[in-house]
PDB file of C-alpha atoms in Angstrom:
ATOM      1  CA  MET A  10     -82.877 130.325 -55.192  1.00  0.00           C
ATOM      2  CA  ASN A  11     -84.375 127.356 -56.947  1.00  0.00           C
ATOM      3  CA  GLY A  12     -87.304 129.281 -58.425  1.00  0.00           C
ATOM      4  CA  GLU A  13     -90.109 127.560 -56.558  1.00  0.00           C
ATOM      5  CA  LEU A  14     -92.716 129.741 -54.919  1.00  0.00           C
ATOM      6  CA  TRP A  15     -95.202 128.826 -52.205  1.00  0.00           C
ATOM      7  CA  ILE A  16     -97.885 131.252 -51.158  1.00  0.00           C
ATOM      8  CA  ASN A  17     -99.426 130.534 -47.753  1.00  0.00           C
ATOM      9  CA  LEU A  18    -102.975 131.521 -46.806  1.00  0.00           C
ATOM     10  CA  SER A  19    -104.781 131.082 -43.515  1.00  0.00           C
ATOM     11  CA  VAL A  20    -108.251 129.573 -43.616  1.00  0.00           C
ATOM     12  CA  LYS A  21    -110.928 129.260 -40.947  1.00  0.00           C
ATOM     13  CA  ASP A  22    -112.124 125.815 -42.093  1.00  0.00           C
ATOM     14  CA  LEU A  23    -109.708 123.720 -44.180  1.00  0.00           C
ATOM     15  CA  GLU A  24    -112.356 121.283 -45.451  1.00  0.00           C
ATOM     16  CA  LYS A  25    -114.651 124.131 -46.502  1.00  0.00           C
ATOM     17  CA  ALA A  26    -111.737 125.876 -48.264  1.00  0.00           C
ATOM     18  CA  LYS A  27    -110.755 122.657 -50.090  1.00  0.00           C
ATOM     19  CA  ALA A  28    -114.350 122.117 -51.198  1.00  0.00           C
ATOM     20  CA  PHE A  29    -114.556 125.720 -52.438  1.00  0.00           C
ATOM     21  CA  TYR A  30    -111.345 125.583 -54.461  1.00  0.00           C
ATOM     22  CA  SER A  31    -112.188 122.171 -55.929  1.00  0.00           C
ATOM     23  CA  ALA A  32    -115.627 123.405 -57.002  1.00  0.00           C
ATOM     24  CA  ALA A  33    -114.066 126.586 -58.430  1.00  0.00           C
ATOM     25  CA  GLY A  34    -111.882 124.442 -60.685  1.00  0.00           C
ATOM     26  CA  PHE A  35    -108.529 124.605 -58.900  1.00  0.00           C
ATOM     27  CA  ALA A  36    -106.277 121.530 -58.822  1.00  0.00           C
ATOM     28  CA  LEU A  37    -105.521 120.254 -55.327  1.00  0.00           C
ATOM     29  CA  HIS A  38    -101.993 118.955 -54.783  1.00  0.00           C
ATOM     30  CA  PRO A  39    -102.127 115.169 -54.349  1.00  0.00           C
ATOM     31  CA  ARG A  40     -99.362 115.343 -51.699  1.00  0.00           C
ATOM     32  CA  HIS A  41    -101.876 116.715 -49.184  1.00  0.00           C
ATOM     33  CA  GLU A  42    -104.799 114.458 -50.058  1.00  0.00           C
ATOM     34  CA  GLY A  43    -106.625 113.508 -46.886  1.00  0.00           C
ATOM     35  CA  SER A  44    -104.553 115.888 -44.714  1.00  0.00           C
ATOM     36  CA  ARG A  45    -106.311 117.775 -41.920  1.00  0.00           C
ATOM     37  CA  ASP A  46    -103.283 120.047 -41.483  1.00  0.00           C
ATOM     38  CA  ALA A  47    -102.800 121.579 -44.934  1.00  0.00           C
ATOM     39  CA  ALA A  48    -103.912 121.627 -48.550  1.00  0.00           C
ATOM     40  CA  GLY A  49    -102.081 122.774 -51.635  1.00  0.00           C
ATOM     41  CA  LEU A  50    -103.440 124.347 -54.806  1.00  0.00           C
ATOM     42  CA  LEU A  51    -101.396 123.948 -58.000  1.00  0.00           C
ATOM     43  CA  ILE A  52    -101.502 127.071 -60.171  1.00  0.00           C
ATOM     44  CA  GLY A  53    -100.411 127.292 -63.798  1.00  0.00           C
ATOM     45  CA  GLU A  54     -97.898 125.425 -65.921  1.00  0.00           C
ATOM     46  CA  LYS A  55     -95.077 126.115 -63.476  1.00  0.00           C
ATOM     47  CA  LYS A  56     -97.187 124.684 -60.674  1.00  0.00           C
ATOM     48  CA  VAL A  57     -96.902 127.566 -58.212  1.00  0.00           C
ATOM     49  CA  THR A  58     -98.248 126.198 -54.953  1.00  0.00           C
ATOM     50  CA  VAL A  59    -100.760 128.054 -52.809  1.00  0.00           C
ATOM     51  CA  MET A  60    -100.842 126.387 -49.402  1.00  0.00           C
ATOM     52  CA  LEU A  61    -103.960 126.543 -47.247  1.00  0.00           C
ATOM     53  CA  PHE A  62    -103.350 126.251 -43.516  1.00  0.00           C
ATOM     54  CA  PRO A  63    -105.780 126.370 -40.614  1.00  0.00           C
ATOM     55  CA  GLU A  64    -105.406 129.746 -38.938  1.00  0.00           C
ATOM     56  CA  GLU A  65    -103.632 128.363 -35.831  1.00  0.00           C
ATOM     57  CA  ALA A  66    -100.949 126.608 -37.919  1.00  0.00           C
ATOM     58  CA  PHE A  67    -100.539 129.660 -40.166  1.00  0.00           C
ATOM     59  CA  GLU A  68    -100.029 131.931 -37.154  1.00  0.00           C
ATOM     60  CA  LYS A  69     -97.404 129.560 -35.764  1.00  0.00           C
ATOM     61  CA  PHE A  70     -95.440 129.668 -39.047  1.00  0.00           C
ATOM     62  CA  ALA A  71     -95.851 133.437 -39.462  1.00  0.00           C
ATOM     63  CA  GLY A  72     -94.984 134.257 -35.869  1.00  0.00           C
ATOM     64  CA  HIS A  73     -97.966 136.593 -35.464  1.00  0.00           C
ATOM     65  CA  ALA A  74    -101.721 136.845 -35.981  1.00  0.00           C
ATOM     66  CA  ALA A  75    -103.251 136.184 -39.370  1.00  0.00           C
ATOM     67  CA  ALA A  76    -104.886 139.179 -41.021  1.00  0.00           C
ATOM     68  CA  ASP A  77    -108.650 139.108 -41.471  1.00  0.00           C
ATOM     69  CA  PRO A  78    -109.030 139.162 -45.265  1.00  0.00           C
ATOM     70  CA  LYS A  79    -112.705 140.114 -44.932  1.00  0.00           C
ATOM     71  CA  LYS A  80    -111.639 143.448 -43.403  1.00  0.00           C
ATOM     72  CA  GLY A  81    -108.598 144.306 -45.524  1.00  0.00           C
ATOM     73  CA  SER A  82    -106.321 142.850 -48.161  1.00  0.00           C
ATOM     74  CA  GLU A  83    -102.806 141.763 -47.336  1.00  0.00           C
ATOM     75  CA  VAL A  84    -102.288 140.613 -50.948  1.00  0.00           C
ATOM     76  CA  LEU A  85    -104.186 140.370 -54.230  1.00  0.00           C
ATOM     77  CA  LEU A  86    -103.476 137.012 -55.837  1.00  0.00           C
ATOM     78  CA  SER A  87    -103.479 137.243 -59.638  1.00  0.00           C
ATOM     79  CA  ILE A  88    -103.668 134.430 -62.172  1.00  0.00           C
ATOM     80  CA  GLY A  89    -103.235 134.717 -65.916  1.00  0.00           C
ATOM     81  CA  ALA A  90    -106.014 133.133 -67.973  1.00  0.00           C
ATOM     82  CA  ALA A  91    -105.736 131.699 -71.494  1.00  0.00           C
ATOM     83  CA  SER A  92    -108.926 133.378 -72.739  1.00  0.00           C
ATOM     84  CA  ARG A  93    -111.829 135.642 -71.881  1.00  0.00           C
ATOM     85  CA  GLU A  94    -113.964 132.514 -71.581  1.00  0.00           C
ATOM     86  CA  GLU A  95    -111.587 131.096 -68.971  1.00  0.00           C
ATOM     87  CA  VAL A  96    -111.895 134.311 -66.930  1.00  0.00           C
ATOM     88  CA  ASP A  97    -115.694 134.075 -67.090  1.00  0.00           C
ATOM     89  CA  GLY A  98    -115.658 130.366 -66.189  1.00  0.00           C
ATOM     90  CA  ILE A  99    -113.405 130.798 -63.160  1.00  0.00           C
ATOM     91  CA  ILE A 100    -115.516 133.663 -61.818  1.00  0.00           C
ATOM     92  CA  ARG A 101    -118.763 131.739 -62.425  1.00  0.00           C
ATOM     93  CA  ARG A 102    -117.447 128.605 -60.673  1.00  0.00           C
ATOM     94  CA  ALA A 103    -116.055 130.641 -57.750  1.00  0.00           C
ATOM     95  CA  VAL A 104    -119.436 132.298 -57.162  1.00  0.00           C
ATOM     96  CA  GLU A 105    -121.298 128.985 -57.542  1.00  0.00           C
ATOM     97  CA  ALA A 106    -118.899 127.479 -54.963  1.00  0.00           C
ATOM     98  CA  GLY A 107    -119.780 130.150 -52.382  1.00  0.00           C
ATOM     99  CA  GLY A 108    -117.291 132.916 -53.165  1.00  0.00           C
ATOM    100  CA  THR A 109    -118.185 136.465 -54.112  1.00  0.00           C
ATOM    101  CA  CYS A 110    -117.396 138.459 -57.237  1.00  0.00           C
ATOM    102  CA  PHE A 111    -115.891 141.823 -56.242  1.00  0.00           C
ATOM    103  CA  CYS A 112    -115.100 142.904 -59.809  1.00  0.00           C
ATOM    104  CA  GLU A 113    -117.356 141.792 -62.660  1.00  0.00           C
ATOM    105  CA  PRO A 114    -115.603 140.666 -65.880  1.00  0.00           C
ATOM    106  CA  LYS A 115    -114.676 143.661 -68.007  1.00  0.00           C
ATOM    107  CA  GLU A 116    -112.207 144.850 -70.592  1.00  0.00           C
ATOM    108  CA  GLU A 117    -109.485 147.304 -69.585  1.00  0.00           C
ATOM    109  CA  GLN A 118    -107.346 149.428 -71.897  1.00  0.00           C
ATOM    110  CA  GLY A 119    -108.539 147.520 -74.958  1.00  0.00           C
ATOM    111  CA  TRP A 120    -106.274 144.501 -74.421  1.00  0.00           C
ATOM    112  CA  MET A 121    -106.868 143.168 -70.929  1.00  0.00           C
ATOM    113  CA  TYR A 122    -109.962 141.335 -69.731  1.00  0.00           C
ATOM    114  CA  GLY A 123    -110.353 140.431 -66.106  1.00  0.00           C
ATOM    115  CA  ALA A 124    -112.477 139.980 -63.039  1.00  0.00           C
ATOM    116  CA  GLY A 125    -112.045 139.339 -59.325  1.00  0.00           C
ATOM    117  CA  PHE A 126    -113.468 137.003 -56.717  1.00  0.00           C
ATOM    118  CA  ALA A 127    -113.099 136.515 -52.980  1.00  0.00           C
ATOM    119  CA  ASP A 128    -112.964 132.979 -51.588  1.00  0.00           C
ATOM    120  CA  VAL A 129    -114.957 131.741 -48.589  1.00  0.00           C
ATOM    121  CA  ASP A 130    -112.356 133.244 -46.205  1.00  0.00           C
ATOM    122  CA  GLY A 131    -112.242 136.589 -48.014  1.00  0.00           C
ATOM    123  CA  HIS A 132    -108.908 136.152 -49.855  1.00  0.00           C
ATOM    124  CA  ARG A 133    -109.095 138.122 -53.111  1.00  0.00           C
ATOM    125  CA  TRP A 134    -108.108 136.702 -56.487  1.00  0.00           C
ATOM    126  CA  ASN A 135    -107.731 138.596 -59.767  1.00  0.00           C
ATOM    127  CA  ILE A 136    -108.142 136.594 -62.985  1.00  0.00           C
ATOM    128  CA  LEU A 137    -106.710 138.316 -66.073  1.00  0.00           C
ATOM    129  CA  TYR A 138    -106.507 137.524 -69.780  1.00  0.00           C
ATOM    130  CA  MET A 139    -104.066 139.690 -71.726  1.00  0.00           C
ATOM    131  CA  ASP A 140    -104.430 139.772 -75.519  1.00  0.00           C
ATOM    132  CA  MET A 141    -100.834 140.623 -76.381  1.00  0.00           C
ATOM    133  CA  SER A 142    -101.746 141.148 -80.063  1.00  0.00           C
ATOM    134  CA  ARG A 143    -103.855 144.154 -78.978  1.00  0.00           C
ATOM    135  CA  MET A 144    -101.341 145.552 -76.460  1.00  0.00           C
ATOM    136  CA  PRO A 145    -100.417 149.109 -77.442  1.00  0.00           C
ATOM    137  CA  SER A 146     -96.801 149.862 -78.210  1.00  0.00           C
ATOM    138  CA  GLU A 147     -95.262 152.697 -76.256  1.00  0.00           C
TER     139      GLU A 147
END
């Protein structure tokens, strides 16, 4: 394996999804600029790619129906943040862009700070800052 990872999500309206993720602060992959068939989100320093496909194209690739993320979660996408402020900013921008916050920012176990949002299609994202200097030793 070459270590690259692509995560594929189905979306009802590709243009609406691209507008949401752009407004929420995600970087769109320039390779798909202007495409009506797909969009890519670049995540983190290693540039993990999250591909957005219209539902019909996604179902063709997957070989079966796309799950309805507004009714149940097939996955929880998690992103590491560099600070508590970054967590807060991502959640704020996601809500301002039309998403919903399903888990308000909060501290967990004294060393983790996170929150969760759902995008315009209902896909759930967890944003987490881990202060390793405060992580308890076993």
